[in-house]
XYZ file of N, CA, C and O in Angstrom:
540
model
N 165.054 128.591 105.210
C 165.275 127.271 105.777
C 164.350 127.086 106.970
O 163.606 127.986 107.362
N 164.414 126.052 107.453
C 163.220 125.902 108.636
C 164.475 125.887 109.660
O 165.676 126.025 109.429
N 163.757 125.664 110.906
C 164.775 125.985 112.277
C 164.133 125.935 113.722
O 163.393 126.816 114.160
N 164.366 125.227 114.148
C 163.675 125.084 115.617
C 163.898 126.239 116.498
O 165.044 126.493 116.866
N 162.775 127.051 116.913
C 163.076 128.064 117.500
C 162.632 128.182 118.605
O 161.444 127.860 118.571
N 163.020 128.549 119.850
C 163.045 128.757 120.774
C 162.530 130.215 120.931
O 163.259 131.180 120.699
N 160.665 130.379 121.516
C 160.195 131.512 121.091
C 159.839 132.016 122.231
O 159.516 133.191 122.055
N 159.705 131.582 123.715
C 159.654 132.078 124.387
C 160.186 130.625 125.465
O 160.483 129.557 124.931
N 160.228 130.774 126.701
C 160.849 129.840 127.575
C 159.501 128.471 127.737
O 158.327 128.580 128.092
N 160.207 127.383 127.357
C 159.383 126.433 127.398
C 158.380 126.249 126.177
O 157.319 125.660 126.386
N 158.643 126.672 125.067
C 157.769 126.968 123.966
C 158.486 127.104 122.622
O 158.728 128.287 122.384
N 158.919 126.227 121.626
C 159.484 126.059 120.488
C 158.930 125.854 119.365
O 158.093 124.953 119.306
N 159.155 126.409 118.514
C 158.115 126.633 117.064
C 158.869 126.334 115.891
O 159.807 127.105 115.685
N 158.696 125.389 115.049
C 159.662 125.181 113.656
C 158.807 126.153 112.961
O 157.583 126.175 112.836
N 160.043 127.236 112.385
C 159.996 128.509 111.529
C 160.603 128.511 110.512
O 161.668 127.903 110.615
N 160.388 128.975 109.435
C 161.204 129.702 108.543
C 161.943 130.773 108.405
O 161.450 131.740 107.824
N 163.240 130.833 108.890
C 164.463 131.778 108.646
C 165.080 131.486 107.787
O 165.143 130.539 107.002
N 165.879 132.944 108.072
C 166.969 133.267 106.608
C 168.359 132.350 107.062
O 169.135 132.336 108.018
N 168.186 131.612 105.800
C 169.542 131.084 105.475
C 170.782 131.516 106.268
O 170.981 132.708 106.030
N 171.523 131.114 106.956
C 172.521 131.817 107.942
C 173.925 132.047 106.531
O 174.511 131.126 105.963
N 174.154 133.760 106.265
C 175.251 134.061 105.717
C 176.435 133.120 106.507
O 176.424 132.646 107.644
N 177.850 133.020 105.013
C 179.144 132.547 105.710
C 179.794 133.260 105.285
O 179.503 133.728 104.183
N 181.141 133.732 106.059
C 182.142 134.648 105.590
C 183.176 133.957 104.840
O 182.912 132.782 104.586
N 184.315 134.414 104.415
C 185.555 133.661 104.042
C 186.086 133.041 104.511
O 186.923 132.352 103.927
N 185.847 132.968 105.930
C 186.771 131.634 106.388
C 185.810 130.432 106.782
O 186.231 129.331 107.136
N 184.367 130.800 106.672
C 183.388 130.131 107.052
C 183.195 128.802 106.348
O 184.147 128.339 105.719
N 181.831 128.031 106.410
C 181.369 126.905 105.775
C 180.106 126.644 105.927
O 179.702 126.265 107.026
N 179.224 126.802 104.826
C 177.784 126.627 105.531
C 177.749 124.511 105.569
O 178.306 123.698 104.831
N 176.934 124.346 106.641
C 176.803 122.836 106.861
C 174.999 122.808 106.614
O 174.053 123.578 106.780
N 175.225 121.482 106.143
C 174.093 121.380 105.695
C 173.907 120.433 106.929
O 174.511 119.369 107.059
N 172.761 121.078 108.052
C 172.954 119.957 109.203
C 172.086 118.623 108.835
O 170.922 118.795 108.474
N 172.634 117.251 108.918
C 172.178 116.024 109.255
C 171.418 115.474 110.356
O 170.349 114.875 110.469
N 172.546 115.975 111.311
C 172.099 115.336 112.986
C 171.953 116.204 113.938
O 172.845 117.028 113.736
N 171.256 116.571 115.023
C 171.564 117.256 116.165
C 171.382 116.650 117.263
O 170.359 116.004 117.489
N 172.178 116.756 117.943
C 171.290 115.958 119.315
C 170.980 117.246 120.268
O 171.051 118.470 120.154
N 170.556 116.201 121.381
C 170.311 117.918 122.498
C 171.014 117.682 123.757
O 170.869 116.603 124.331
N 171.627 118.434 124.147
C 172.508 118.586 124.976
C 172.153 119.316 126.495
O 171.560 120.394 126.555
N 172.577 118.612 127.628
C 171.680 119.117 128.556
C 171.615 120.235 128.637
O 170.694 120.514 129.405
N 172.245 121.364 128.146
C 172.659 122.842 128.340
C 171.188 123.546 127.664
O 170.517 124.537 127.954
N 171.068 122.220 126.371
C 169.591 122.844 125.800
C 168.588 122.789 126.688
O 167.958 123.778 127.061
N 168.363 121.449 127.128
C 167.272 121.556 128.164
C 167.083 122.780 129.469
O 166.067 123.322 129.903
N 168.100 122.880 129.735
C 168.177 124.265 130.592
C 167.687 125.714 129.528
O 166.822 126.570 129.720
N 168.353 125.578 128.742
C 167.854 126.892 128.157
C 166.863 126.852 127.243
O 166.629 127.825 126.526
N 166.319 125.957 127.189
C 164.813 125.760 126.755
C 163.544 126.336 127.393
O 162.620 127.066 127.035
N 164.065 125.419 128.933
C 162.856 125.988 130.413
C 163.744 127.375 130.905
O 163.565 127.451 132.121
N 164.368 128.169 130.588
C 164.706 129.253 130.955
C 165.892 128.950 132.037
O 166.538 129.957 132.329
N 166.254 127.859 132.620
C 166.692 128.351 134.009
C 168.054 128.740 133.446
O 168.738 129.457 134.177
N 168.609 128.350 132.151
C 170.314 128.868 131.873
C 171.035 130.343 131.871
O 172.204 130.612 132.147
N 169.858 131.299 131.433
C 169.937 132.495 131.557
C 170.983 132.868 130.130
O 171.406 133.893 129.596
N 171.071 131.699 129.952
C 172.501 132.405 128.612
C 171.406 131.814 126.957
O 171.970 131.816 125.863
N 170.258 131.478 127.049
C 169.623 131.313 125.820
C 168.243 131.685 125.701
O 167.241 131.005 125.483
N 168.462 133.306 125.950
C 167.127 134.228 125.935
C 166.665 134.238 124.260
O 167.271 134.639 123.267
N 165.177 133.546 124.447
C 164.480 133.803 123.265
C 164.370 135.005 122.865
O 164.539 135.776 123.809
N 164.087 135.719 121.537
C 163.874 134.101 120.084
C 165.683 133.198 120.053
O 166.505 134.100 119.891
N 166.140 132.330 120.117
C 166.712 131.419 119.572
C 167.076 129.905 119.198
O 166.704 128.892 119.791
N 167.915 130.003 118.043
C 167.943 128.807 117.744
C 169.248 127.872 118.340
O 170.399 128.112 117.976
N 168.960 126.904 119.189
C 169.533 126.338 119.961
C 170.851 125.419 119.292
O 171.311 125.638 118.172
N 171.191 124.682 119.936
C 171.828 123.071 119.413
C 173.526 123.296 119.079
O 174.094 124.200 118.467
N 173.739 122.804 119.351
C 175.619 122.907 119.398
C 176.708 121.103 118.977
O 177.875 120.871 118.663
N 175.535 120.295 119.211
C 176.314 118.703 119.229
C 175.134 118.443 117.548
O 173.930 118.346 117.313
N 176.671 118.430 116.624
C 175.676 118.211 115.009
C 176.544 117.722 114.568
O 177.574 117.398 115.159
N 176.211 117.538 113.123
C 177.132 116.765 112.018
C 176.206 116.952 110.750
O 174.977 116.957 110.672
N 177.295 117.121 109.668
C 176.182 117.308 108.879
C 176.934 117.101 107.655
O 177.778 116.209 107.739
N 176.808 117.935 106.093
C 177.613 117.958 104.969
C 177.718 119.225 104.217
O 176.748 119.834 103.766
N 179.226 119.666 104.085
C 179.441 120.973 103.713
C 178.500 121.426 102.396
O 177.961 120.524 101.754
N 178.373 122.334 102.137
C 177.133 122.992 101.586
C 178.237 123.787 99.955
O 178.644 123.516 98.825
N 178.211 124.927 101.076
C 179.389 125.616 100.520
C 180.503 126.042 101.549
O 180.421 125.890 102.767
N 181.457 126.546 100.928
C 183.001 127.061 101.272
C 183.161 128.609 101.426
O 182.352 129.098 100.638
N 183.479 129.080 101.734
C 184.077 130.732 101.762
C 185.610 130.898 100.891
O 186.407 129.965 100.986
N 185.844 131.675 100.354
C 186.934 131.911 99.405
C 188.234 131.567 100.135
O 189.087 131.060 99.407
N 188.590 131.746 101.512
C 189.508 131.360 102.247
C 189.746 130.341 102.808
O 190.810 130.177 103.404
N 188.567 129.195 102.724
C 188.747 127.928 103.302
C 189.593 126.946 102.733
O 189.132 126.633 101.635
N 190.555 126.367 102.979
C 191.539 125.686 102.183
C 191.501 123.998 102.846
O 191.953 123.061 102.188
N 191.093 123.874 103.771
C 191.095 121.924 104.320
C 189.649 121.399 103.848
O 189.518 120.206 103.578
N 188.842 122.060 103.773
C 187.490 121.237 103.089
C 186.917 121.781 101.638
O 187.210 122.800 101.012
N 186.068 120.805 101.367
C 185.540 121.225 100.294
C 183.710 120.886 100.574
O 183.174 120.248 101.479
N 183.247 121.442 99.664
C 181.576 120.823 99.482
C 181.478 119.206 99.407
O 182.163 118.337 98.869
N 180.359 119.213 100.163
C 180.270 117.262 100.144
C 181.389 116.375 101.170
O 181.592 115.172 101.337
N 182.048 117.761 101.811
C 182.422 116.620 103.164
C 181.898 116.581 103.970
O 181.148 117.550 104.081
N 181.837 115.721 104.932
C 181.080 115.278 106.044
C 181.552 115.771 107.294
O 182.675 115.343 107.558
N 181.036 116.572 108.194
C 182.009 117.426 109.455
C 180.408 117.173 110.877
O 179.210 116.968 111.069
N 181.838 117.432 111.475
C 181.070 117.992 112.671
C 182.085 119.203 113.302
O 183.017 119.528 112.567
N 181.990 119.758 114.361
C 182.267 121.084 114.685
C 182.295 121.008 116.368
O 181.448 120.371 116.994
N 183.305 121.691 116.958
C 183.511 122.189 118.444
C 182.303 122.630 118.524
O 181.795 122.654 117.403
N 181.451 123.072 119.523
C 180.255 123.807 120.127
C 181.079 125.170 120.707
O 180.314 126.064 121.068
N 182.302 125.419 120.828
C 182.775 126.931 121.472
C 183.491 127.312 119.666
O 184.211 126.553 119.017
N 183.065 128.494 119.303
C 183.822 129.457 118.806
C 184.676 130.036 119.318
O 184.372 130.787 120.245
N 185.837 129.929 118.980
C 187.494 130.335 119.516
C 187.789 131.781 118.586
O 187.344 131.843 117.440
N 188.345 132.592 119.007
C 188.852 133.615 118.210
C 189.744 133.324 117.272
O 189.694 133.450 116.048
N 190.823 132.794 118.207
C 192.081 131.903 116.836
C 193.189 132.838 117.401
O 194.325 132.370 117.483
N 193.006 133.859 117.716
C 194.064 135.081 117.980
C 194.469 135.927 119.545
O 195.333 136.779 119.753
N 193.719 135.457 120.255
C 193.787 135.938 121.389
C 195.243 135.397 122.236
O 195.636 134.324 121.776
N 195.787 135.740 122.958
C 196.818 134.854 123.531
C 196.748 133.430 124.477
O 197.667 132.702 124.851
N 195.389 133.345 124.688
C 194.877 131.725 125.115
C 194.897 131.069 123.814
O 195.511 130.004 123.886
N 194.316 131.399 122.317
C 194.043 130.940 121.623
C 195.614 130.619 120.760
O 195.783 129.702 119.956
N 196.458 131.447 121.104
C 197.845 131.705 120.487
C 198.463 130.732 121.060
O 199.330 130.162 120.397
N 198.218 130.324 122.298
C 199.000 129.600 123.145
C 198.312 127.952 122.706
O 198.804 126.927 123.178
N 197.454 127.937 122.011
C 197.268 126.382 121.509
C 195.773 126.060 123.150
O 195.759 124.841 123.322
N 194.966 126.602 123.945
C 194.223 126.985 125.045
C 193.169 127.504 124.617
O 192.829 128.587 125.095
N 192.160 126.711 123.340
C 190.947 127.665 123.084
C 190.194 127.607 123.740
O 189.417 128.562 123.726
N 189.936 126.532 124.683
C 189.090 126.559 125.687
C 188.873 127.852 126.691
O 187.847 127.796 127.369
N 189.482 128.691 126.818
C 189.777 129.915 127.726
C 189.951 131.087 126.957
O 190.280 132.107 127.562
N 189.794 131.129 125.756
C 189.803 132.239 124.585
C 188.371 133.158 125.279
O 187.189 133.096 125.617
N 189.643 134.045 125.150
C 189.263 135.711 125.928
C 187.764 136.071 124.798
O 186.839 136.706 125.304
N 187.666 135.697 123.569
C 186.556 136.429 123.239
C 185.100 134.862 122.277
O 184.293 134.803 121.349
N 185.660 133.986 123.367
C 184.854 132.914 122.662
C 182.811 133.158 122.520
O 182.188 134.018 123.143
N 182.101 131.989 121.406
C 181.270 132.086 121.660
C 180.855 130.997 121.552
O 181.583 130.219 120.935
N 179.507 130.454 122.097
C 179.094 128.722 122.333
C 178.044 129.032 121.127
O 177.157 129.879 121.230
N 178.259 128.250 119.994
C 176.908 127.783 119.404
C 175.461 127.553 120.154
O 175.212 126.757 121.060
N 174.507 128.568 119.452
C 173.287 128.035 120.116
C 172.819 128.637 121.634
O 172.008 128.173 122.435
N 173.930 130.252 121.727
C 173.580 130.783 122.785
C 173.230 132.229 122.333
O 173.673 132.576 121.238
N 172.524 133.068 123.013
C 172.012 134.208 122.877
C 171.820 134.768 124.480
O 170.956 134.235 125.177
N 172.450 135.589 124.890
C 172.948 136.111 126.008
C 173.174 137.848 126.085
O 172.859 138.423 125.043
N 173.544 138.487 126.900
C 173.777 139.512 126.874
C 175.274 139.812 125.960
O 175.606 140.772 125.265
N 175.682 139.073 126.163
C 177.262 139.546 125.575
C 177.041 139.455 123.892
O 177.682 140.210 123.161
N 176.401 138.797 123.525
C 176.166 137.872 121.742
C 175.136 137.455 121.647
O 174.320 137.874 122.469
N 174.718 136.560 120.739
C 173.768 135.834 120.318
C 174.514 134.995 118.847
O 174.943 135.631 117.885
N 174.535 133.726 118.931
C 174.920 132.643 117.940
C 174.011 131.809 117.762
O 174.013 130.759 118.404
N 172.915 132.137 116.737
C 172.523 130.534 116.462
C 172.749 128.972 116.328
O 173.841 128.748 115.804
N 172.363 128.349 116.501
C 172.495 126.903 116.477
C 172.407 126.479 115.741
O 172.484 127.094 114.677
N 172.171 125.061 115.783
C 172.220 123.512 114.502
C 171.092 123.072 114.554
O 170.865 122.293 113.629
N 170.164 123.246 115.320
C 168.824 122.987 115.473
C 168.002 123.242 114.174
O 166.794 123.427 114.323
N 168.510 123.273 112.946
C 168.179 124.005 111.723
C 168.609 123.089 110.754
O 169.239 122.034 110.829
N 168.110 123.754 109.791
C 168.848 123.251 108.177
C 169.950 123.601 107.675
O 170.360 123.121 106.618
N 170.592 124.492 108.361
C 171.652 124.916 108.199
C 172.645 125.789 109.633
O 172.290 126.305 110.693
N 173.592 125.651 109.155
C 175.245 126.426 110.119
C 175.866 127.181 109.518
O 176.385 126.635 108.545
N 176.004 127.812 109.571
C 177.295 128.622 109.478
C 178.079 128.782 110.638
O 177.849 129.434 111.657
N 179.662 127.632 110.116
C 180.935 127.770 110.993
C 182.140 127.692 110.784
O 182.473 126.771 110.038
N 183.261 128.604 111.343
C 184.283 128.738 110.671
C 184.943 127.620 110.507
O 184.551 126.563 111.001
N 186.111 127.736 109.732
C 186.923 126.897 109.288
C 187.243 125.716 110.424
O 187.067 124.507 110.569
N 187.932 127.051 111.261
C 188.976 125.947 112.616
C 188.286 125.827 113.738
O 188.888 125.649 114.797
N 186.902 125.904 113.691
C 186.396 124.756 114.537
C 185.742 123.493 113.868
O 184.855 122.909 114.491
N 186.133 123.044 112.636
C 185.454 122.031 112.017
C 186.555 121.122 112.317
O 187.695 121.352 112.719
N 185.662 119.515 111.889
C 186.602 118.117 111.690
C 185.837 117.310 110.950
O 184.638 117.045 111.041
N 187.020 116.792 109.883
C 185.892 115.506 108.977
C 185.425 114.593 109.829
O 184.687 113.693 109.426
């Protein structure tokens, strides 16, 4: 797939990468839209510190389900979604408590940091779980 990449600070290159795998609870999106979000602009020119190149940025998308993972049960292929920008665990006791915003092991789409690295929407494709999607 192609993918806007973020290859060194201040310097972005549309590439060809691998198709982003989805697990079972996942959904690949076939992205439509991205916009850019000021968080990109920071971690574009380096000053964010949380989107050390190579990556692929973008977190505010919408797009149309692709495929499904064997466990996904509220969507199907050919719906139309967009998606939270934080990955929630689902299980943590912030996340238990209905508080994903504060989920002990979250991750932001479109960041690459010391702790992780998550690609973005800046692409032809997503891979994202179930329960951060919405038609």
């Amino acid at each position: 797939m192609k993918a806007l990449v973020v290859i060194e600070n201040g310097l972005a290159e549309m590439r060809e990468v691998k198709t982003p795998d989805y697990g079972a609870d996942e959904v690949l999106v076939r992205v439509k839209a991205c916009a850019i979000c000021g968080s990109d602009v920071h971690g574009y020119d380096g000053s964010s510190g949380r989107r050390q190149p190579p990556i692929i940025m973008g977190h505010e998308a919408a797009g149309m389900i692709e495929c499904i993972g064997e466990r996904v049960t509220r969507y199907k292929p050919g719906d139309r979604v967009t998606f939270d920008s934080t990955e929630y665990c689902g299980s943590c006791y912030y996340c238990r408590k209905g508080m994903v915003n504060l989920c002990m092991h979250r991750r932001v789409l479109g960041v690459h940091c010391a702790e992780y690295s998550r690609d973005g929407a800046m692409a032809q494709y997503i891979a994202v779980p179930e329960r951060i999607l919405y038609h």
